[in-house]
Amino acid sequence: MAPTSFHVQDLLSLPTWALACLPVALIATYFLANGIYNVYFHPLANIPGPKSASFAQYYFTKIWLSGKYPYYIKSLHDKYGPVVRVGPSQVSFNTPSSWKEIYGHIGGRKQFLKSDFYEGDGRPKNIVSSRSIAEHGAMRKMLSNAFSAKALADQEETIQSYVDTLVKQVAKHATGKPHGEEMVKWYNWITFDIIGDLAFGDPFGCLKAGVEHTWVSSIMDATAAGSYYNAYIKYLGNSPIEKWIKKLFVPSHLFAKRQNHFGFAKDKVMRRVEKGANARKDFMSNILNEKETQGISNDTLTVQSALLIVAGSETTATFLSGVTYYLCRSPKAYKNLIDEIRSTFSSYDEINARATEHCKYLKAVIEEGLRIYPPVPIGMPRFSPGETVDGVYLPQGTECFTSSWAATHSEDNFHKPYEFIPERWIDKDCTDKKDASQPFLLGYPVLALVEMRLILAKLLWSYDMQLKDQTLDWVKDSECNLLWRKPDMHVDFTRRAGVYIPPVDDVKEE
């Protein structure tokens, strides 16, 4: 019997409804076939993980936008182990060694480059979004002098003045109130004011006025908008129409806040540029000197500044909020810390950046605060160049990362990972894998550490503090859109009796 032949006329003879459904059927068939390939025949098919995640990118995107992404990735590691396939081409790790192998520079190994996760919305690149090694190196050089230990030492007086203002405002707004004072906003205000002053020489005045600047309220929504961009880049790639399509998917109010964020940054940059590099000794004076010799555009300065405002304020404020919560819920750690601070410093004026470096328990509290509530809880994606991580070969183009939250809350890395135990960083007999905690990707920003030490030391030298809402569950009530969206936290402060607190006791008429 002769085989049946197919003719175009046969297709055209189909009913109209069938012709209308044909494209849909073809697309559905393609996605089904592609999903089956991803699950069973893809080079990553042997890596454990939920089949629904391997089937299509939709699963990863849905979880990414849920606000609970770090927690979900951690649950996958609990179920599947230290290496988990979390998307068709995405692999997550939670081990100490993976930090070094993915983000470090190890002789004899190919380098893992930033993935298209960093593409963003088409603006000029900043030091985080730049995927070019040469470009990133030039940006790092430009910023390194501005944020060096020496540059910060020159600015300590400015930083101290803001910490003193916070101590004064706590006396005014957060003592003797029945419901305490919401402290997340105050931590945001002080870090925002500090980076604004140091970067632009143009204070925002949030802390002194006790009023939020519009820019502060834009930051989290601007970051959330960026989260949407990161999600949809997986579908849209770098096509000519991607920036227009992404606008349709990003909620309009978030998109507007993102535009405002960059608008504020541009305004600050232009004001500072007009003053000139030598108008004031601040971080921008170093950057502007580089601008003149390297030919850096104002648009590039704008995106760098927009990043500096977020990185220099939100991450430190997140730490301060989290560590305040955990200290209030951990009586032993709280007592040990205040005992160290108050026995080390006999007067308020003795507290400075250099002196606090010698407070061992304070340093342990900071390490533990960054572990239990890492400011950036997600994994920062890299493309594999065709290398192994933890002995698992990842074909070229595989997107991989170490999930910060999963690494710092794994029982394989830390005993009692959900408990606040600063002693784990001091006890020489502790067997925790402490290098599994890398809150700043294999390094520590000097400015953040100075702020953390000074703010905690001066607040806890001056006051006792108590969490007012004992039902607050910090982990459950936090959400993540790249950075943490934190719950309100009301704290009651009580002034220490019999001590002289200059910012409070030397109040002058304003």
Coordinates of C-alpha atoms in Angstrom, one line a residue:
M1 CA 0.0 0.0 0.0
A2 CA 1.5 3.4 -1.0
P3 CA 2.2 5.8 1.8
T4 CA -0.2 8.6 2.2
S5 CA 1.2 11.9 1.0
F6 CA 0.6 15.3 2.5
H7 CA -0.4 18.3 0.5
V8 CA -0.9 22.0 1.4
Q9 CA -4.4 21.6 0.0
D10 CA -5.2 19.1 2.7
L11 CA -4.2 21.7 5.4
L12 CA -6.3 24.4 3.8
S13 CA -9.3 22.1 3.7
L14 CA -9.4 22.0 7.4
P15 CA -12.2 23.8 9.2
T16 CA -11.6 27.5 10.1
W17 CA -11.6 26.8 13.8
A18 CA -8.9 24.1 13.3
L19 CA -6.7 26.5 11.3
A20 CA -7.1 29.1 14.1
C21 CA -6.1 26.6 16.7
L22 CA -3.1 25.3 14.7
P23 CA -0.6 28.0 15.8
V24 CA -1.5 27.5 19.4
A25 CA -1.1 23.7 19.1
L26 CA 2.3 24.1 17.4
I27 CA 3.4 26.5 20.2
A28 CA 2.1 24.2 22.9
T29 CA 3.8 21.2 21.2
Y30 CA 7.1 23.1 21.1
F31 CA 6.9 24.0 24.8
L32 CA 6.0 20.5 25.8
A33 CA 8.8 19.0 23.7
N34 CA 11.2 21.6 25.1
G35 CA 10.1 20.9 28.6
I36 CA 10.5 17.1 28.2
Y37 CA 14.0 17.7 26.8
N38 CA 14.8 19.9 29.8
V39 CA 13.7 17.4 32.3
Y40 CA 15.1 14.2 30.8
F41 CA 17.7 15.0 28.2
H42 CA 19.3 18.3 29.1
P43 CA 23.0 18.2 30.2
L44 CA 21.8 19.2 33.7
A45 CA 19.2 16.5 33.9
N46 CA 21.3 14.5 36.4
I47 CA 21.4 17.3 39.0
P48 CA 18.7 16.8 41.6
G49 CA 15.8 19.3 41.9
P50 CA 12.1 19.6 41.3
K51 CA 11.1 18.5 37.8
S52 CA 8.7 21.5 37.6
A53 CA 11.6 23.8 38.0
S54 CA 13.6 22.0 35.2
F55 CA 10.6 21.9 32.9
A56 CA 10.3 25.6 32.1
Q57 CA 11.6 29.0 33.2
Y58 CA 8.1 30.0 34.5
Y59 CA 8.6 28.2 37.7
F60 CA 11.9 30.0 38.6
T61 CA 10.3 33.4 37.7
K62 CA 7.2 32.7 39.8
I63 CA 9.3 31.9 42.9
W64 CA 11.6 34.9 42.2
L65 CA 8.7 37.3 42.2
S66 CA 7.0 35.7 45.2
G67 CA 8.9 37.7 47.9
K68 CA 9.9 34.4 49.5
Y69 CA 12.6 33.4 47.1
P70 CA 15.5 32.9 49.6
Y71 CA 13.3 30.7 51.8
Y72 CA 12.1 28.5 48.9
I73 CA 15.6 28.0 47.6
K74 CA 16.7 27.0 51.1
S75 CA 13.8 24.5 51.3
L76 CA 15.0 22.9 48.0
H77 CA 18.5 22.5 49.4
D78 CA 17.0 20.9 52.5
K79 CA 15.2 18.4 50.3
Y80 CA 17.7 17.8 47.5
G81 CA 21.1 18.5 49.0
P82 CA 24.0 21.0 48.5
V83 CA 23.6 21.2 44.7
V84 CA 20.1 21.8 43.3
R85 CA 18.8 22.5 39.8
V86 CA 16.3 25.4 40.3
G87 CA 15.6 26.2 36.7
P88 CA 16.2 24.8 33.2
S89 CA 19.7 26.3 33.2
Q90 CA 20.1 27.4 36.8
V91 CA 21.9 25.6 39.6
S92 CA 22.1 26.7 43.2
F93 CA 24.8 25.7 45.7
N94 CA 25.0 26.2 49.5
T95 CA 28.5 25.2 50.4
P96 CA 31.5 27.2 51.6
S97 CA 33.7 25.9 48.7
S98 CA 31.2 27.1 46.1
W99 CA 31.7 30.7 47.1
K100 CA 35.4 30.5 46.2
E101 CA 34.9 28.4 43.0
I102 CA 32.1 30.6 41.6
Y103 CA 33.1 34.1 42.7
G104 CA 36.8 33.8 43.5
H105 CA 39.9 33.7 41.3
I106 CA 41.6 30.3 41.5
G107 CA 44.7 29.6 39.5
G108 CA 44.2 27.0 36.7
R109 CA 40.4 27.5 36.7
K110 CA 38.4 29.5 34.1
Q111 CA 36.6 32.6 35.5
F112 CA 32.9 32.6 36.0
L113 CA 31.5 35.8 34.5
K114 CA 28.3 37.6 35.4
S115 CA 25.2 36.3 33.8
D116 CA 22.5 38.3 31.9
F117 CA 20.8 38.7 35.3
Y118 CA 22.7 42.0 35.5
E119 CA 21.5 43.4 32.1
G120 CA 18.9 45.7 33.8
D121 CA 17.0 48.3 31.8
G122 CA 19.6 49.5 29.3
R123 CA 21.2 52.3 31.3
P124 CA 25.0 52.7 31.4
K125 CA 26.6 50.1 33.6
N126 CA 27.7 50.5 37.2
I127 CA 30.2 48.4 39.1
V128 CA 27.6 45.8 39.9
S129 CA 25.9 45.5 36.5
S130 CA 29.0 45.7 34.4
R131 CA 29.7 42.2 32.9
S132 CA 33.0 43.2 31.3
I133 CA 36.1 42.3 33.3
A134 CA 38.0 45.3 31.9
E135 CA 35.2 47.8 32.5
H136 CA 34.5 46.4 36.0
G137 CA 38.2 46.7 36.8
A138 CA 38.3 50.4 35.7
M139 CA 35.2 51.1 37.8
R140 CA 36.7 49.3 40.8
K141 CA 39.9 51.4 40.5
M142 CA 37.8 54.6 40.3
L143 CA 35.9 53.8 43.5
S144 CA 38.7 52.1 45.5
N145 CA 40.4 55.4 46.5
A146 CA 37.1 57.0 47.4
F147 CA 36.2 54.1 49.8
S148 CA 39.6 53.3 51.1
A149 CA 40.3 53.0 54.8
K150 CA 42.3 56.3 54.6
A151 CA 39.4 58.1 52.9
L152 CA 37.0 56.9 55.6
A153 CA 39.4 58.0 58.3
D154 CA 39.2 61.4 56.8
Q155 CA 35.4 61.3 57.0
E156 CA 35.0 59.8 60.5
E157 CA 34.1 63.1 62.1
T158 CA 31.2 63.4 59.6
I159 CA 30.1 59.8 60.4
Q160 CA 30.3 60.4 64.1
S161 CA 28.2 63.5 63.9
Y162 CA 25.3 61.5 62.3
V163 CA 25.6 58.8 65.0
D164 CA 25.5 61.4 67.7
T165 CA 22.3 62.9 66.1
L166 CA 20.7 59.4 66.1
V167 CA 21.6 59.0 69.8
K168 CA 20.0 62.4 70.4
Q169 CA 16.9 61.6 68.4
V170 CA 16.4 58.3 70.3
A171 CA 16.2 60.3 73.5
K172 CA 13.6 62.5 72.0
H173 CA 11.5 60.0 70.1
A174 CA 12.1 56.5 71.4
T175 CA 12.2 56.7 75.2
G176 CA 9.2 56.4 77.5
K177 CA 6.7 55.7 74.7
P178 CA 4.1 53.1 75.5
H179 CA 4.5 51.4 72.1
G180 CA 8.1 52.2 71.6
E181 CA 9.5 53.8 68.4
E182 CA 9.6 52.2 64.9
M183 CA 13.4 51.9 64.4
V184 CA 13.6 50.5 60.9
K185 CA 13.0 53.9 59.5
W186 CA 15.6 55.6 61.7
Y187 CA 18.2 53.1 60.6
N188 CA 17.3 53.8 57.0
W189 CA 17.5 57.6 57.7
I190 CA 20.9 57.6 59.3
T191 CA 22.6 55.4 56.7
F192 CA 20.9 57.4 53.9
D193 CA 22.1 60.7 55.4
I194 CA 25.6 59.4 55.9
I195 CA 26.1 58.1 52.3
G196 CA 24.4 61.2 50.9
D197 CA 26.8 63.5 52.7
L198 CA 29.9 61.5 52.0
A199 CA 29.0 60.9 48.4
F200 CA 27.6 64.3 47.4
G201 CA 28.4 66.7 50.2
D202 CA 24.7 67.5 50.2
P203 CA 22.9 66.2 53.3
F204 CA 19.4 64.9 53.0
G205 CA 18.4 65.9 56.5
C206 CA 16.2 62.9 57.3
L207 CA 17.7 62.2 60.7
K208 CA 17.7 65.7 62.0
A209 CA 14.2 66.5 60.8
G210 CA 12.8 63.1 61.6
V211 CA 11.1 63.0 58.2
E212 CA 11.7 60.6 55.3
H213 CA 13.2 62.0 52.1
T214 CA 11.2 61.0 49.0
W215 CA 14.3 59.2 47.7
V216 CA 14.3 56.8 50.7
S217 CA 10.8 55.8 50.0
S218 CA 11.7 55.2 46.3
I219 CA 14.6 52.9 46.9
M220 CA 12.7 49.7 47.8
D221 CA 10.2 50.1 45.0
A222 CA 13.0 50.9 42.6
T223 CA 14.8 47.7 43.7
A224 CA 11.6 45.7 43.3
A225 CA 11.3 47.1 39.7
G226 CA 14.8 45.8 39.1
S227 CA 13.6 42.4 40.3
Y228 CA 11.0 42.3 37.6
Y229 CA 13.6 43.3 35.0
N230 CA 15.8 40.4 36.3
A231 CA 12.9 38.0 36.0
Y232 CA 11.8 38.9 32.5
I233 CA 15.3 39.1 31.0
K234 CA 15.1 35.3 30.9
Y235 CA 12.3 35.4 28.5
L236 CA 13.1 38.5 26.5
G237 CA 16.9 38.4 26.3
N238 CA 18.4 41.4 24.6
S239 CA 16.0 41.7 21.7
P240 CA 15.4 45.2 20.2
I241 CA 11.9 45.4 21.7
E242 CA 12.8 44.1 25.2
K243 CA 12.9 47.4 27.0
W244 CA 9.4 48.2 25.7
I245 CA 7.9 44.8 26.5
K246 CA 9.5 44.8 30.0
K247 CA 7.7 48.1 30.8
L248 CA 4.4 46.3 30.2
F249 CA 5.3 43.7 32.8
V250 CA 6.8 45.9 35.5
P251 CA 4.0 47.4 37.7
S252 CA 3.6 51.1 36.8
H253 CA 4.1 52.4 40.3
L254 CA 7.4 50.5 40.6
F255 CA 8.5 51.7 37.3
A256 CA 7.8 55.3 38.3
K257 CA 9.8 54.9 41.5
R258 CA 12.7 53.5 39.6
Q259 CA 12.6 56.5 37.3
N260 CA 12.5 58.7 40.3
H261 CA 15.5 56.9 41.9
F262 CA 17.7 57.7 38.9
G263 CA 16.3 61.2 38.6
F264 CA 17.3 62.0 42.2
A265 CA 20.8 60.5 41.5
K266 CA 21.2 62.6 38.4
D267 CA 20.2 65.8 40.2
K268 CA 22.7 65.2 43.0
V269 CA 25.4 64.3 40.6
M270 CA 25.0 67.4 38.5
R271 CA 25.0 69.7 41.6
R272 CA 28.2 68.1 42.8
V273 CA 29.8 68.2 39.3
E274 CA 29.1 71.9 39.1
K275 CA 30.9 72.5 42.4
G276 CA 34.1 70.8 41.1
A277 CA 36.3 68.1 42.4
N278 CA 38.0 70.2 45.1
A279 CA 35.0 72.0 46.5
R280 CA 34.8 69.6 49.4
K281 CA 36.7 66.5 50.6
D282 CA 34.2 63.7 50.1
F283 CA 33.9 60.5 48.1
M284 CA 32.8 62.3 45.0
S285 CA 35.9 64.5 45.0
N286 CA 38.0 61.4 44.4
I287 CA 35.6 60.1 41.7
L288 CA 35.5 63.5 40.0
N289 CA 39.3 63.6 39.8
E290 CA 39.1 60.2 38.0
K291 CA 36.3 61.6 35.8
E292 CA 38.5 64.3 34.4
T293 CA 41.4 62.0 33.6
Q294 CA 39.3 59.0 32.4
G295 CA 36.6 60.9 30.5
I296 CA 33.7 59.4 32.5
S297 CA 30.3 60.6 31.4
N298 CA 27.7 62.2 33.7
D299 CA 25.3 59.4 32.9
T300 CA 27.8 56.9 34.1
L301 CA 28.3 58.9 37.3
T302 CA 24.6 58.9 37.7
V303 CA 24.2 55.1 37.6
Q304 CA 27.2 54.7 39.9
S305 CA 25.7 57.2 42.4
A306 CA 22.3 55.5 42.2
L307 CA 24.0 52.2 43.2
L308 CA 26.1 53.8 45.9
I309 CA 23.0 55.3 47.6
V310 CA 21.4 51.8 47.7
A311 CA 24.5 49.8 48.6
G312 CA 25.7 52.4 51.1
S313 CA 22.4 52.8 52.9
E314 CA 19.9 50.0 52.5
T315 CA 22.3 47.1 53.2
T316 CA 23.7 48.6 56.4
A317 CA 20.2 49.7 57.6
T318 CA 19.0 46.1 57.0
F319 CA 21.8 44.8 59.2
L320 CA 21.1 47.3 62.0
S321 CA 17.4 46.4 61.9
G322 CA 18.0 42.7 61.9
V323 CA 20.7 42.7 64.6
T324 CA 18.5 45.0 66.9
Y325 CA 15.7 42.4 66.6
Y326 CA 17.9 39.4 67.3
L327 CA 19.7 41.2 70.2
C328 CA 16.4 42.0 71.8
R329 CA 15.3 38.3 71.4
S330 CA 18.6 36.9 72.7
P331 CA 19.1 38.0 76.3
K332 CA 22.5 36.3 76.7
A333 CA 24.0 37.9 73.6
Y334 CA 22.5 41.3 74.5
K335 CA 24.0 41.2 78.0
N336 CA 27.4 40.1 76.8
L337 CA 27.5 42.9 74.3
I338 CA 26.5 45.7 76.6
D339 CA 28.9 44.4 79.2
E340 CA 31.7 44.6 76.8
I341 CA 30.8 48.0 75.4
R342 CA 30.2 49.6 78.8
S343 CA 33.3 48.1 80.4
T344 CA 35.6 49.0 77.4
F345 CA 34.5 52.7 77.3
S346 CA 34.3 54.7 80.5
S347 CA 32.9 57.7 78.6
Y348 CA 30.9 58.3 75.5
D349 CA 33.6 60.3 73.9
E350 CA 36.0 57.4 74.0
I351 CA 34.0 55.5 71.3
N352 CA 35.5 55.8 67.9
A353 CA 36.2 53.7 64.8
R354 CA 39.6 52.6 65.8
A355 CA 38.7 51.8 69.4
T356 CA 35.7 49.7 68.5
E357 CA 37.9 47.4 66.3
H358 CA 39.2 45.9 69.5
C359 CA 35.7 44.9 70.8
K360 CA 35.8 41.2 70.1
Y361 CA 32.2 40.5 71.1
L362 CA 30.9 43.4 69.1
K363 CA 32.7 42.0 66.0
A364 CA 31.2 38.6 66.7
V365 CA 27.7 40.2 67.0
I366 CA 28.3 41.9 63.6
E367 CA 29.4 38.6 62.0
E368 CA 26.4 36.8 63.4
G369 CA 24.0 39.5 62.4
L370 CA 25.2 39.4 58.9
R371 CA 24.9 35.6 58.9
I372 CA 21.5 35.2 60.3
Y373 CA 20.0 38.1 58.2
P374 CA 22.3 38.7 55.3
P375 CA 21.6 42.0 53.6
V376 CA 21.6 40.4 50.2
P377 CA 20.0 37.0 50.8
I378 CA 19.9 35.8 47.1
G379 CA 22.6 34.1 45.0
M380 CA 24.4 36.5 42.6
P381 CA 24.4 34.6 39.3
R382 CA 27.4 33.7 37.2
F383 CA 27.7 31.9 33.9
S384 CA 29.8 28.8 34.0
P385 CA 32.7 28.8 31.5
G386 CA 32.5 25.0 31.4
E387 CA 33.9 24.2 34.8
T388 CA 33.2 22.2 37.9
V389 CA 31.8 23.5 41.2
D390 CA 32.0 21.2 44.1
G391 CA 33.0 18.4 41.7
V392 CA 29.8 18.9 39.6
Y393 CA 30.5 19.8 35.9
L394 CA 28.5 22.7 34.7
P395 CA 28.4 23.1 30.9
Q396 CA 29.3 26.5 29.4
G397 CA 26.4 28.9 29.8
T398 CA 24.9 27.3 32.9
E399 CA 23.8 30.0 35.3
C400 CA 25.0 29.1 38.8
F401 CA 25.2 30.8 42.2
T402 CA 25.7 30.3 45.9
S403 CA 22.5 31.0 47.7
S404 CA 23.4 33.2 50.6
W405 CA 20.3 32.4 52.8
A406 CA 20.6 28.7 52.0
A407 CA 24.3 28.6 52.9
T408 CA 24.0 30.6 56.2
H409 CA 20.9 28.6 57.4
S410 CA 22.1 25.1 56.5
E411 CA 22.6 22.7 59.4
D412 CA 25.5 21.3 57.4
N413 CA 27.3 24.6 57.8
F414 CA 26.1 26.0 61.2
H415 CA 24.7 24.4 64.3
K416 CA 21.3 25.9 65.3
P417 CA 21.3 28.1 62.2
Y418 CA 18.2 30.0 63.2
E419 CA 19.5 31.0 66.6
F420 CA 21.5 34.1 67.2
I421 CA 24.8 32.8 68.7
P422 CA 27.7 35.3 68.4
E423 CA 29.9 32.9 70.4
R424 CA 30.3 30.7 67.3
W425 CA 32.6 33.4 65.9
I426 CA 34.8 33.5 69.0
D427 CA 34.9 29.9 70.3
K428 CA 38.0 28.2 68.8
D429 CA 36.3 24.8 69.4
C430 CA 33.3 25.7 67.3
T431 CA 33.2 23.5 64.2
D432 CA 30.8 25.6 62.2
K433 CA 31.9 26.3 58.6
K434 CA 32.0 30.0 59.1
D435 CA 33.3 30.7 55.6
A436 CA 29.8 29.7 54.4
S437 CA 28.7 33.2 55.4
Q438 CA 29.9 35.7 52.8
P439 CA 27.5 38.6 53.1
F440 CA 29.5 40.8 50.7
L441 CA 30.9 38.3 48.3
L442 CA 34.3 37.4 49.7
G443 CA 35.0 40.8 51.2
Y444 CA 33.8 43.5 53.6
P445 CA 33.0 47.2 52.8
V446 CA 34.9 49.4 55.2
L447 CA 32.2 52.1 55.5
A448 CA 29.6 49.6 56.4
L449 CA 31.7 48.1 59.2
V450 CA 32.6 51.5 60.6
E451 CA 28.9 52.5 60.7
M452 CA 27.8 49.2 62.3
R453 CA 30.4 49.4 65.1
L454 CA 29.9 53.0 65.9
I455 CA 26.1 52.9 65.8
L456 CA 25.8 49.8 68.0
A457 CA 28.5 50.9 70.4
K458 CA 27.1 54.4 71.0
L459 CA 23.5 53.3 71.2
L460 CA 24.1 50.5 73.6
W461 CA 26.6 52.5 75.7
S462 CA 23.8 55.1 76.1
Y463 CA 20.6 53.1 76.3
D464 CA 19.0 49.8 77.2
M465 CA 16.5 48.6 74.6
Q466 CA 13.5 46.3 74.5
L467 CA 11.4 44.9 71.7
K468 CA 7.8 46.0 72.2
D469 CA 6.1 43.6 69.9
Q470 CA 7.0 40.1 71.2
T471 CA 4.9 38.5 68.5
L472 CA 7.0 39.9 65.7
D473 CA 8.6 37.1 63.6
W474 CA 11.4 38.8 61.7
V475 CA 12.0 36.0 59.2
K476 CA 8.3 35.2 58.5
D477 CA 7.4 38.9 58.2
S478 CA 10.3 39.9 55.9
E479 CA 10.0 39.7 52.1
C480 CA 12.7 39.8 49.5
N481 CA 12.8 41.7 46.2
L482 CA 16.6 41.5 45.6
L483 CA 16.9 43.2 49.0
W484 CA 14.8 42.8 52.1
R485 CA 11.5 44.5 52.5
K486 CA 11.5 44.6 56.3
P487 CA 8.6 44.7 58.8
D488 CA 8.1 47.5 61.2
M489 CA 9.9 47.0 64.5
H490 CA 9.0 49.0 67.6
V491 CA 11.7 49.3 70.2
D492 CA 11.6 51.0 73.6
F493 CA 14.9 52.6 74.8
T494 CA 15.7 53.5 78.4
R495 CA 18.5 55.9 79.2
R496 CA 21.3 54.6 81.3
A497 CA 21.3 56.2 84.8
G498 CA 24.2 58.2 86.0
V499 CA 26.1 58.6 82.7
Y500 CA 26.9 61.7 80.7
I501 CA 25.7 61.5 77.1
P502 CA 27.0 64.6 75.2
P503 CA 24.5 64.6 72.3
V504 CA 21.7 64.4 74.8
D505 CA 23.0 66.5 77.7
D506 CA 24.7 69.2 75.7
V507 CA 21.5 70.2 73.8
K508 CA 21.7 73.7 72.3
E509 CA 18.7 75.7 71.2
E510 CA 18.1 75.2 67.5

